[in-house]
Coordinates of C-alpha atoms in Angstrom, one line a residue:
X1 CA 24.3 -7.3 27.0
X2 CA 22.6 -5.9 29.7
X3 CA 22.2 -8.2 33.3
X4 CA 18.7 -7.7 33.8
X5 CA 17.7 -10.1 30.9
X6 CA 14.0 -10.1 31.8
X7 CA 13.7 -6.4 30.7
X8 CA 15.0 -6.8 27.8
X9 CA 14.7 -10.0 26.8
X10 CA 12.6 -10.3 22.7
X11 CA 11.3 -13.5 24.0
X12 CA 8.8 -12.2 26.8
X13 CA 5.6 -11.7 26.1
X14 CA 3.4 -8.8 27.4
X15 CA 0.2 -9.4 29.4
X16 CA -1.6 -9.6 25.7
X17 CA 0.6 -11.7 23.4
X18 CA -0.9 -14.8 23.7
X19 CA -4.3 -13.7 22.9
X20 CA -3.2 -13.2 19.1
X21 CA -2.8 -17.2 18.7
X22 CA -6.0 -17.9 20.7
X23 CA -9.7 -18.1 19.6
X24 CA -10.9 -16.8 22.3
X25 CA -10.0 -14.0 24.6
X26 CA -8.8 -15.0 28.1
X27 CA -10.3 -12.1 30.3
X28 CA -9.0 -12.9 33.5
X29 CA -5.8 -14.6 33.1
X30 CA -4.8 -11.3 30.4
X31 CA -5.7 -8.7 33.0
X32 CA -3.7 -10.5 35.8
X33 CA -1.0 -10.3 33.5
X34 CA -1.8 -6.9 33.0
X35 CA -2.1 -5.9 36.4
X36 CA 1.5 -6.9 36.8
X37 CA 2.6 -5.3 33.6
X38 CA 1.5 -2.2 35.3
X39 CA 3.2 -2.3 38.9
X40 CA 6.6 -2.7 36.9
X41 CA 6.1 0.5 34.0
X42 CA 3.9 2.5 35.9
X43 CA 0.8 4.2 37.2
X44 CA 0.7 7.7 38.4
X45 CA -1.7 10.9 39.2
X46 CA -1.2 14.1 37.4
X47 CA -4.3 16.1 37.5
X48 CA -3.0 19.0 35.3
X49 CA -1.7 17.3 32.3
X50 CA -4.4 14.8 31.7
X51 CA -7.7 17.9 32.8
X52 CA -5.3 20.9 31.2
X53 CA -3.0 19.7 29.0
X54 CA -4.8 16.5 27.5
X55 CA -7.8 17.6 27.6
X56 CA -8.2 20.9 28.3
X57 CA -11.5 21.2 29.9
X58 CA -11.1 25.5 30.5
X59 CA -11.4 25.0 26.7
X60 CA -15.2 23.9 27.1
X61 CA -17.7 25.4 24.4
X62 CA -20.0 26.1 27.1
X63 CA -20.5 29.8 27.7
X64 CA -21.8 29.2 31.5
X65 CA -20.6 25.5 32.9
X66 CA -22.7 26.9 36.3
X67 CA -25.7 27.3 34.2
X68 CA -25.5 24.1 32.2
X69 CA -24.9 22.2 35.8
X70 CA -27.9 23.8 36.9
X71 CA -30.1 22.7 34.2
X72 CA -28.5 19.1 35.2
X73 CA -29.6 19.3 38.7
X74 CA -33.2 20.8 37.6
X75 CA -34.5 18.1 34.9
X76 CA -32.1 14.9 35.6
X77 CA -33.6 14.8 39.0
X78 CA -34.6 11.3 39.1
X79 CA -31.2 10.3 37.2
X80 CA -28.9 12.0 40.5
X81 CA -30.9 10.6 42.6
X82 CA -30.5 6.8 40.9
X83 CA -26.6 7.3 41.0
X84 CA -26.8 8.5 44.7
X85 CA -29.1 5.6 45.8
X86 CA -26.5 2.6 43.8
X87 CA -23.4 4.8 45.3
X88 CA -25.0 4.2 49.2
X89 CA -26.1 0.8 47.9
X90 CA -29.6 1.8 48.6
X91 CA -31.0 0.3 45.0
X92 CA -30.6 -3.7 45.3
X93 CA -28.7 -4.9 41.6
X94 CA -25.6 -3.5 40.7
X95 CA -24.2 -0.6 38.4
X96 CA -26.4 -1.5 35.5
X97 CA -28.8 0.9 37.0
X98 CA -26.1 3.5 36.8
X99 CA -25.6 2.8 32.6
X100 CA -28.6 5.4 31.3
X101 CA -28.6 8.2 33.8
X102 CA -24.9 8.3 33.2
X103 CA -25.9 8.4 29.3
X104 CA -29.0 10.9 29.9
X105 CA -26.8 13.1 31.6
X106 CA -24.0 13.2 29.0
X107 CA -26.3 13.5 26.4
X108 CA -28.1 16.6 27.9
X109 CA -24.2 18.1 27.8
X110 CA -23.3 17.4 24.6
X111 CA -26.3 18.9 23.2
X112 CA -26.0 22.0 25.8
X113 CA -26.7 25.2 23.5
X114 CA -28.2 23.4 20.6
X115 CA -24.5 21.9 20.1
X116 CA -24.3 19.5 17.5
X117 CA -21.9 17.0 18.9
X118 CA -18.9 15.4 16.9
X119 CA -20.0 12.0 19.2
X120 CA -22.2 10.5 21.9
X121 CA -21.7 8.5 24.6
X122 CA -24.1 5.6 24.8
X123 CA -25.0 2.7 26.7
X124 CA -23.1 -0.7 24.8
X125 CA -26.2 -2.9 26.0
X126 CA -24.7 -6.0 25.0
X127 CA -24.5 -4.4 21.3
X128 CA -22.2 -6.9 19.6
X129 CA -19.3 -4.6 18.1
X130 CA -17.5 -5.5 15.0
X131 CA -13.4 -6.2 15.6
X132 CA -12.6 -6.7 12.0
X133 CA -9.4 -8.1 12.8
X134 CA -9.7 -10.6 16.4
X135 CA -11.9 -11.9 18.7
X136 CA -12.5 -10.1 21.5
X137 CA -15.9 -12.1 23.1
X138 CA -18.0 -10.3 25.2
X139 CA -15.3 -7.6 26.2
X140 CA -16.8 -3.9 25.9
X141 CA -16.8 -0.6 28.4
X142 CA -20.4 0.0 29.9
X143 CA -19.9 3.0 27.9
X144 CA -18.7 4.2 24.8
X145 CA -18.0 7.5 23.4
X146 CA -19.0 6.8 19.7
X147 CA -18.8 8.7 16.4
X148 CA -21.5 7.9 14.6
X149 CA -23.7 8.8 10.8
X150 CA -25.8 11.7 12.1
X151 CA -29.0 9.6 10.4
X152 CA -28.6 7.2 13.5
X153 CA -29.4 10.0 16.1
X154 CA -32.8 10.5 17.4
X155 CA -34.2 13.0 20.2
X156 CA -33.8 10.1 22.3
X157 CA -30.3 9.2 21.7
X158 CA -28.2 7.1 19.3
X159 CA -30.4 4.2 18.1
X160 CA -27.7 1.2 17.0
X161 CA -30.3 -1.5 16.4
X162 CA -30.0 -2.0 13.0
X163 CA -27.1 -1.7 11.5
X164 CA -23.1 -3.3 12.2
X165 CA -21.1 -1.0 14.8
X166 CA -17.4 -1.2 13.9
X167 CA -15.1 -0.9 17.0
X168 CA -13.4 1.9 15.0
X169 CA -16.3 4.6 15.9
X170 CA -15.2 3.7 19.9
X171 CA -12.9 7.4 20.2
X172 CA -13.4 6.9 24.1
X173 CA -14.9 5.0 26.8
X174 CA -16.0 5.1 30.6
X175 CA -15.7 2.2 33.0
X176 CA -18.7 1.8 35.8
X177 CA -18.6 0.4 39.1
X178 CA -20.8 1.2 42.0
X179 CA -18.8 1.9 44.4
X180 CA -15.7 4.4 45.5
X181 CA -14.2 1.3 46.9
X182 CA -13.2 0.0 43.3
X183 CA -11.4 3.1 42.5
X184 CA -8.4 2.0 39.4
X185 CA -6.2 3.8 42.0
X186 CA -5.4 2.3 45.1
X187 CA -3.9 3.3 48.4
X188 CA -1.5 0.5 49.3
X189 CA -0.5 -1.1 46.1
X190 CA 0.1 0.7 42.3
X191 CA -2.2 -1.5 40.1
X192 CA -5.1 -4.0 40.7
X193 CA -7.4 -6.6 38.8
X194 CA -9.7 -2.8 38.7
X195 CA -6.8 -0.8 37.2
X196 CA -6.2 -4.0 34.4
X197 CA -10.0 -3.7 33.5
X198 CA -9.5 -0.2 32.5
X199 CA -6.6 -0.9 31.1
X200 CA -8.1 -3.8 28.8
X201 CA -10.5 -1.4 27.5
X202 CA -8.0 1.2 26.6
X203 CA -6.5 -1.9 24.9
X204 CA -9.3 -2.8 23.1
X205 CA -9.4 0.9 21.7
X206 CA -6.3 0.4 20.2
X207 CA -7.3 -2.6 18.5
X208 CA -10.2 -0.5 16.9
X209 CA -7.8 2.9 16.1
X210 CA -4.1 1.1 15.5
X211 CA -2.7 4.9 14.5
X212 CA -3.5 6.1 18.1
X213 CA -0.7 7.4 20.0
X214 CA -2.7 7.1 23.4
X215 CA -6.4 6.1 24.7
X216 CA -8.4 8.5 26.7
X217 CA -10.8 7.2 29.2
X218 CA -13.4 7.4 32.0
X219 CA -13.7 5.9 35.3
X220 CA -17.0 5.6 37.5
X221 CA -17.0 4.5 40.6
X222 CA -20.0 5.2 42.5
X223 CA -20.5 9.3 41.9
X224 CA -16.8 9.7 42.3
X225 CA -14.6 9.6 38.4
X226 CA -11.3 9.9 37.3
X227 CA -10.2 10.7 33.6
X228 CA -7.4 7.9 32.6
X229 CA -5.1 8.8 30.0
X230 CA -3.7 5.6 28.8
X231 CA -0.5 5.6 26.4
X232 CA 2.4 2.7 25.8
X233 CA 4.0 3.7 29.0
X234 CA 1.6 3.2 31.6
X235 CA -1.5 5.3 32.6
X236 CA -2.1 9.0 34.2
X237 CA -5.3 9.7 36.3
X238 CA -6.5 12.7 37.2
X239 CA -7.4 12.8 40.5
X240 CA -10.8 11.8 42.2
X241 CA -13.8 13.5 41.9
X242 CA -17.8 13.3 43.0
X243 CA -19.8 14.2 40.1
X244 CA -22.7 15.7 41.7
X245 CA -20.6 17.9 44.3
X246 CA -20.2 21.4 44.2
X247 CA -16.9 21.2 43.0
X248 CA -16.6 18.4 40.8
X249 CA -19.5 18.8 38.5
X250 CA -18.2 21.8 36.9
X251 CA -15.3 20.0 35.7
X252 CA -17.5 16.6 34.8
X253 CA -19.7 18.7 32.7
X254 CA -16.7 20.4 30.6
X255 CA -14.6 16.6 30.9
X256 CA -17.6 15.4 29.0
X257 CA -18.5 19.0 26.6
X258 CA -14.3 18.6 25.3
X259 CA -14.7 15.1 24.7
X260 CA -17.8 14.9 23.0
X261 CA -18.0 18.1 21.0
X262 CA -14.5 19.9 21.1
X263 CA -11.7 17.7 20.9
X264 CA -10.7 16.1 17.5
X265 CA -9.4 12.8 16.9
X266 CA -5.9 14.2 17.1
X267 CA -6.4 15.5 20.6
X268 CA -8.1 12.3 21.7
X269 CA -4.8 10.1 20.5
X270 CA -4.2 10.1 16.6
X271 CA -1.4 10.3 15.2
X272 CA -1.2 13.6 13.7
X273 CA 1.5 12.1 11.1
X274 CA -1.4 10.2 9.3
X275 CA -4.9 11.8 8.2
X276 CA -7.5 9.6 7.0
X277 CA -8.7 10.0 3.8
X278 CA -11.2 13.0 2.7
X279 CA -14.8 11.3 2.6
X280 CA -14.0 8.2 4.5
X281 CA -15.3 7.9 8.1
X282 CA -15.0 5.8 11.2
X283 CA -18.6 4.8 10.3
X284 CA -18.7 3.9 7.3
X285 CA -19.1 0.2 6.5
X286 CA -15.8 -0.5 4.5
X287 CA -12.4 -0.1 5.9
X288 CA -11.5 4.0 5.8
X289 CA -8.1 4.3 4.4
X290 CA -5.2 6.5 6.0
X291 CA -2.2 8.5 4.9
X292 CA 1.0 7.9 6.7
X293 CA 3.4 10.4 6.6
X294 CA 7.0 8.7 8.3
X295 CA 8.6 12.1 8.0
X296 CA 10.2 11.5 5.1
X297 CA 9.6 10.5 1.6
X298 CA 7.8 8.7 -0.1
X299 CA 4.0 8.6 2.2
X300 CA 1.8 5.5 2.3
X301 CA -1.7 5.1 2.0
X302 CA -3.2 2.5 3.6
X303 CA -5.3 -0.1 1.2
X304 CA -8.1 -1.9 3.7
X305 CA -8.1 -3.4 7.2
X306 CA -4.8 -3.8 8.9
X307 CA -3.5 -7.6 8.2
X308 CA -2.6 -7.6 12.1
X309 CA -3.0 -5.8 15.1
X310 CA -1.5 -6.8 18.4
X311 CA -3.2 -7.4 21.4
X312 CA -0.6 -5.4 23.4
X313 CA -1.2 -2.2 25.5
X314 CA 1.9 -2.3 26.9
X315 CA 4.2 -4.4 24.4
X316 CA 5.1 -3.1 20.9
X317 CA 1.8 -2.4 19.8
X318 CA 2.4 -4.1 16.5
X319 CA 0.1 -3.1 13.4
X320 CA 0.6 -4.5 10.0
X321 CA -1.0 -3.1 6.7
X322 CA -1.0 -3.4 3.5
X323 CA 0.0 0.2 2.0
X324 CA 0.8 1.8 -2.1
X325 CA 3.7 4.1 -1.1
X326 CA 3.8 8.0 -3.2
X327 CA 6.1 6.5 -5.8
X328 CA 4.0 3.7 -7.3
X329 CA 4.8 0.5 -5.0
X330 CA 2.8 -1.8 -3.4
X331 CA 3.9 -3.2 0.0
X332 CA 3.4 -4.4 3.1
X333 CA 3.7 -1.5 6.4
X334 CA 4.7 -2.7 9.5
X335 CA 4.1 0.1 12.3
X336 CA 5.5 -0.9 16.4
X337 CA 6.8 1.1 19.5
X338 CA 10.4 0.2 19.4
X339 CA 12.6 0.5 23.1
X340 CA 15.2 3.3 23.2
X341 CA 17.7 0.8 23.7
X342 CA 16.8 -1.4 21.1
X343 CA 18.5 -1.6 17.5
X344 CA 15.3 -0.5 15.2
X345 CA 14.6 -3.2 12.5
X346 CA 15.3 -1.1 9.5
X347 CA 19.1 -0.9 10.3
X348 CA 18.8 -5.0 11.3
X349 CA 17.3 -5.3 7.3
X350 CA 20.1 -3.2 6.1
X351 CA 22.8 -5.2 7.2
X352 CA 20.7 -8.6 6.5
X353 CA 20.0 -7.4 2.6
X354 CA 18.0 -9.0 0.0
X355 CA 17.5 -13.0 0.9
X356 CA 15.6 -15.1 -1.3
X357 CA 12.8 -16.9 1.1
X358 CA 13.1 -13.8 3.6
X359 CA 10.8 -10.4 3.4
X360 CA 12.8 -7.5 0.9
X361 CA 13.5 -4.3 2.5
X362 CA 12.1 -1.3 0.8
X363 CA 12.1 1.7 3.6
X364 CA 12.7 2.1 7.4
X365 CA 13.5 4.0 10.6
X366 CA 12.0 6.1 13.2
X367 CA 9.2 7.9 12.5
X368 CA 9.4 11.6 12.7
X369 CA 7.1 14.4 13.4
X370 CA 5.8 16.1 10.6
X371 CA 4.8 19.8 11.8
X372 CA 7.9 19.7 14.7
X373 CA 11.3 18.2 14.8
X374 CA 12.1 15.1 16.8
X375 CA 11.4 11.3 17.0
X376 CA 7.4 10.4 17.9
X377 CA 7.9 8.6 21.0
X378 CA 6.5 8.7 24.6
X379 CA 8.7 11.6 25.9
X380 CA 7.8 13.8 23.1
X381 CA 4.3 13.1 23.2
X382 CA 4.1 14.5 26.8
X383 CA 6.3 17.4 26.1
X384 CA 8.8 15.6 28.5
X385 CA 12.3 17.4 28.8
X386 CA 14.0 14.3 26.3
X387 CA 17.2 14.3 28.6
X388 CA 15.0 13.9 30.9
X389 CA 14.9 10.4 33.4
X390 CA 12.1 8.3 32.1
X391 CA 11.5 4.6 32.8
X392 CA 9.9 3.4 29.5
X393 CA 10.3 5.7 26.3
X394 CA 9.8 4.0 23.4
X395 CA 9.1 5.0 20.1
X396 CA 7.3 4.6 16.9
X397 CA 9.3 2.4 14.7
X398 CA 8.0 1.7 10.4
X399 CA 9.5 -1.1 8.3
X400 CA 8.5 -1.8 4.5
X401 CA 8.8 -4.8 2.8
X402 CA 7.6 -6.9 -0.4
X403 CA 6.3 -8.9 -1.1
X404 CA 3.2 -9.2 0.0
X405 CA 2.0 -12.5 2.0
X406 CA -1.2 -14.1 3.8
X407 CA -1.0 -16.0 7.2
X408 CA 0.1 -19.5 6.7
X409 CA -3.8 -20.7 8.3
X410 CA -5.0 -18.6 4.9
X411 CA -3.1 -21.4 2.8
X412 CA -5.4 -22.2 0.0
X413 CA -4.4 -26.3 0.6
X414 CA -2.2 -28.8 1.8
X415 CA 0.3 -28.4 -0.7
X416 CA 0.9 -24.8 -0.6
X417 CA 0.6 -24.7 3.3
X418 CA 3.9 -27.2 2.8
X419 CA 5.4 -25.5 0.1
X420 CA 5.1 -22.3 2.5
X421 CA 6.7 -23.7 5.1
X422 CA 10.0 -25.3 3.6
X423 CA 10.3 -21.8 1.3
X424 CA 11.2 -20.3 4.6
X425 CA 13.0 -22.7 6.4
X426 CA 15.2 -22.5 3.2
X427 CA 14.7 -18.8 3.4
X428 CA 15.9 -19.3 7.0
X429 CA 19.8 -21.2 6.6
X430 CA 20.5 -19.0 4.0
X431 CA 19.9 -16.2 6.9
X432 CA 21.7 -18.5 9.1
X433 CA 24.5 -19.0 6.9
X434 CA 25.3 -14.7 6.7
X435 CA 25.7 -15.2 10.3
X436 CA 22.5 -14.2 11.8
X437 CA 19.6 -15.6 13.7
X438 CA 15.9 -14.6 13.8
X439 CA 15.4 -15.2 17.2
X440 CA 11.5 -14.9 16.6
X441 CA 10.6 -17.6 14.7
X442 CA 6.7 -18.3 15.4
X443 CA 3.4 -19.0 12.9
X444 CA 2.7 -14.7 12.8
X445 CA 6.1 -14.6 10.9
X446 CA 5.9 -17.5 8.3
X447 CA 4.3 -16.2 5.2
X448 CA 2.8 -17.4 2.0
X449 CA 3.1 -15.7 -1.0
X450 CA -0.4 -14.3 -1.9
X451 CA -0.7 -14.2 -5.5
X452 CA -3.9 -11.8 -5.6
X453 CA -2.3 -8.9 -3.9
X454 CA 1.1 -9.6 -5.8
X455 CA -0.6 -9.3 -9.0
X456 CA 1.0 -12.2 -10.0
X457 CA 2.0 -16.1 -8.8
X458 CA 5.4 -16.7 -6.9
X459 CA 8.6 -16.7 -9.5
X460 CA 9.8 -20.4 -8.1
X461 CA 9.1 -22.5 -5.3
X462 CA 11.4 -20.9 -3.5
X463 CA 9.3 -17.8 -3.2
X464 CA 6.2 -19.5 -2.1
X465 CA 7.2 -18.6 1.5
X466 CA 9.2 -16.4 3.5
X467 CA 9.9 -14.9 6.6
X468 CA 9.8 -11.6 7.7
X469 CA 10.4 -9.5 11.5
X470 CA 13.5 -9.0 11.7
X471 CA 13.3 -7.0 15.0
X472 CA 14.7 -9.5 17.4
X473 CA 17.6 -11.0 14.8
X474 CA 20.8 -11.0 16.4
X475 CA 24.5 -11.8 14.8
X476 CA 25.7 -15.8 15.3
X477 CA 28.5 -14.4 18.0
X478 CA 26.9 -15.5 21.0
X479 CA 23.6 -17.4 20.9
X480 CA 20.3 -16.9 22.8
X481 CA 17.7 -19.3 24.2
X482 CA 14.6 -18.6 26.1
X483 CA 13.1 -20.3 29.1
X484 CA 10.5 -20.1 31.2
X485 CA 10.2 -18.2 34.4
X486 CA 7.3 -18.2 35.6
X487 CA 3.6 -20.1 35.3
X488 CA 0.5 -17.8 35.0
X489 CA -2.2 -20.4 36.4
X490 CA -6.2 -20.0 35.9
X491 CA -7.8 -22.3 38.1
X492 CA -11.5 -23.6 37.3
X493 CA -12.7 -21.2 39.9
X494 CA -10.8 -18.5 38.3
X495 CA -8.2 -17.0 40.5
X496 CA -4.7 -16.8 38.9
X497 CA -1.7 -17.8 40.0
X498 CA 1.9 -17.1 39.5
X499 CA 4.6 -20.3 40.3
X500 CA 8.3 -20.2 39.3
X501 CA 8.9 -22.9 37.1
X502 CA 12.1 -23.3 37.7
X503 CA 12.9 -24.7 42.1
X504 CA 15.9 -23.8 43.3
X505 CA 17.1 -28.0 42.5
X506 CA 16.4 -26.9 38.9
X507 CA 13.1 -28.8 38.9
X508 CA 10.3 -27.9 37.2
X509 CA 7.3 -27.5 38.8
X510 CA 3.9 -29.1 36.7
X511 CA 1.2 -27.2 37.1
X512 CA -2.5 -29.4 37.2
X513 CA -4.1 -31.1 34.4
X514 CA -7.6 -29.1 34.8
X515 CA -5.5 -25.3 34.8
X516 CA -5.0 -23.2 31.8
X517 CA -1.2 -22.0 31.7
X518 CA 0.2 -19.7 29.5
X519 CA 4.3 -18.9 30.9
X520 CA 6.9 -15.7 30.7
X521 CA 9.8 -16.4 29.4
X522 CA 13.6 -14.7 30.2
X523 CA 16.6 -14.7 27.9
X524 CA 19.7 -16.5 28.8
X525 CA 23.0 -17.3 27.5
X526 CA 23.8 -20.6 26.5
X527 CA 26.8 -22.5 24.7
X528 CA 26.8 -22.7 21.1
X529 CA 24.7 -25.8 19.7
X530 CA 22.8 -27.5 16.6
X531 CA 19.6 -26.9 18.3
X532 CA 17.6 -25.1 15.3
X533 CA 14.7 -22.8 14.5
X534 CA 14.2 -25.1 11.8
X535 CA 12.5 -27.9 14.4
X536 CA 9.5 -25.4 14.8
X537 CA 8.4 -25.9 10.9
X538 CA 9.4 -29.0 10.4
X539 CA 7.0 -29.5 13.7
X540 CA 3.6 -27.7 11.9
X541 CA 4.7 -29.8 8.7
X542 CA 4.5 -33.0 11.0
X543 CA 1.4 -32.5 12.6
X544 CA -0.4 -31.3 9.3

């Protein structure tokens, strides 16, 4: 095992992990953690990659970009004046005054030369977006690039008043600040809360579109803008440019035209191995179905919305689906990003074998490209040399298991809840008797047999509940536990403070009662003992 325990610990949560088990999204706490994560994983400026390789702005579908710029200066004089006054602090108020002028400019760019856009950049105006997974509260970027039904488009823009709008309709976003001092790429530090804010919005788009390999977003600070490329290894930004300058305006026009009119969903990050079924759209009321090609047979078709989507941006980015395989089997399909130096969950399932009270393994491995060789990894997505040194290369790993389960909190009554946990306890005992530790017991990994999905009741009491997710399981030859390394404390005024839990004398620093705290953990080796994860499940039953 590596001596750098923090970097390999399965118990160390990413900045968004706590949100999967909380009712409300704690924005300030999450962003403080995300800023620290970004310092570790990296932010960089790569103008050529973002603008030329990802957006391909030279392929914008405008015959004469200069003519479009001239038209904008002529017909949007008031909008341009408003942007300039806000940026120069001549107009009282905040960046809200910038939303409509930017929307107007972008609408003209998208429809220039009578083009019918694929998507529209619109002001959210506190519109409630349906996340279809977990509550994100009021967290929304100011401007969203939406895919909408043509019937919702009028001469004045997109009408969102009379229908539900789903998170999955957002293809890209723009974050707006009134001053260039709010630039997410600061001079002296590698990450700030402004950087974390745009990354947080990217994480929200990953929730709406779990199959995306990356997200594209704009940061507009005053009249300066950058394009951001967000993937599971960090952020790449373009250089900052003034929207209204002679050099910057044509590039801004090309960027908006490419995003709204020219780029396919694959160009904007959707996994090329996964296609939406014909006739389905992101804006339809029913959740669309997808065909998943893992690079080998069988392929899978999803049914309904995901059972689970992780809030994590720089973590595993897990999504879990009910799917029907091409050979007729119905199962639970899990997709997650696996670190290069960590063993794949599918191989662990194969070693464990079939155990009563554990999910049964059916298929799994690293996803490979459909139209080219190699695994789907950040290196291959960014077209990096496979031999090149890279700080954090991760790849997509999939696992298919059955039976289909429901979360503990969806138990139909107290009896089913208790029987499910007891069956999972016995499953854990069988796993341990074969020489394995699960090492990730949590409410999200204990399931109850779902009779409606499986088409029949559980065959016996020992199958009413079961454990899943063996990603961090290990042999019993060495025992590891997680101990708290630090707390991230949110004070009543909103500031955050990071405090080491263990002092030099190994005494514990307890936070004050009026603070909200979540802990960051590291993994340490300890002698074998009788400590057992069963007490987690016993605790659930006792609390009930």
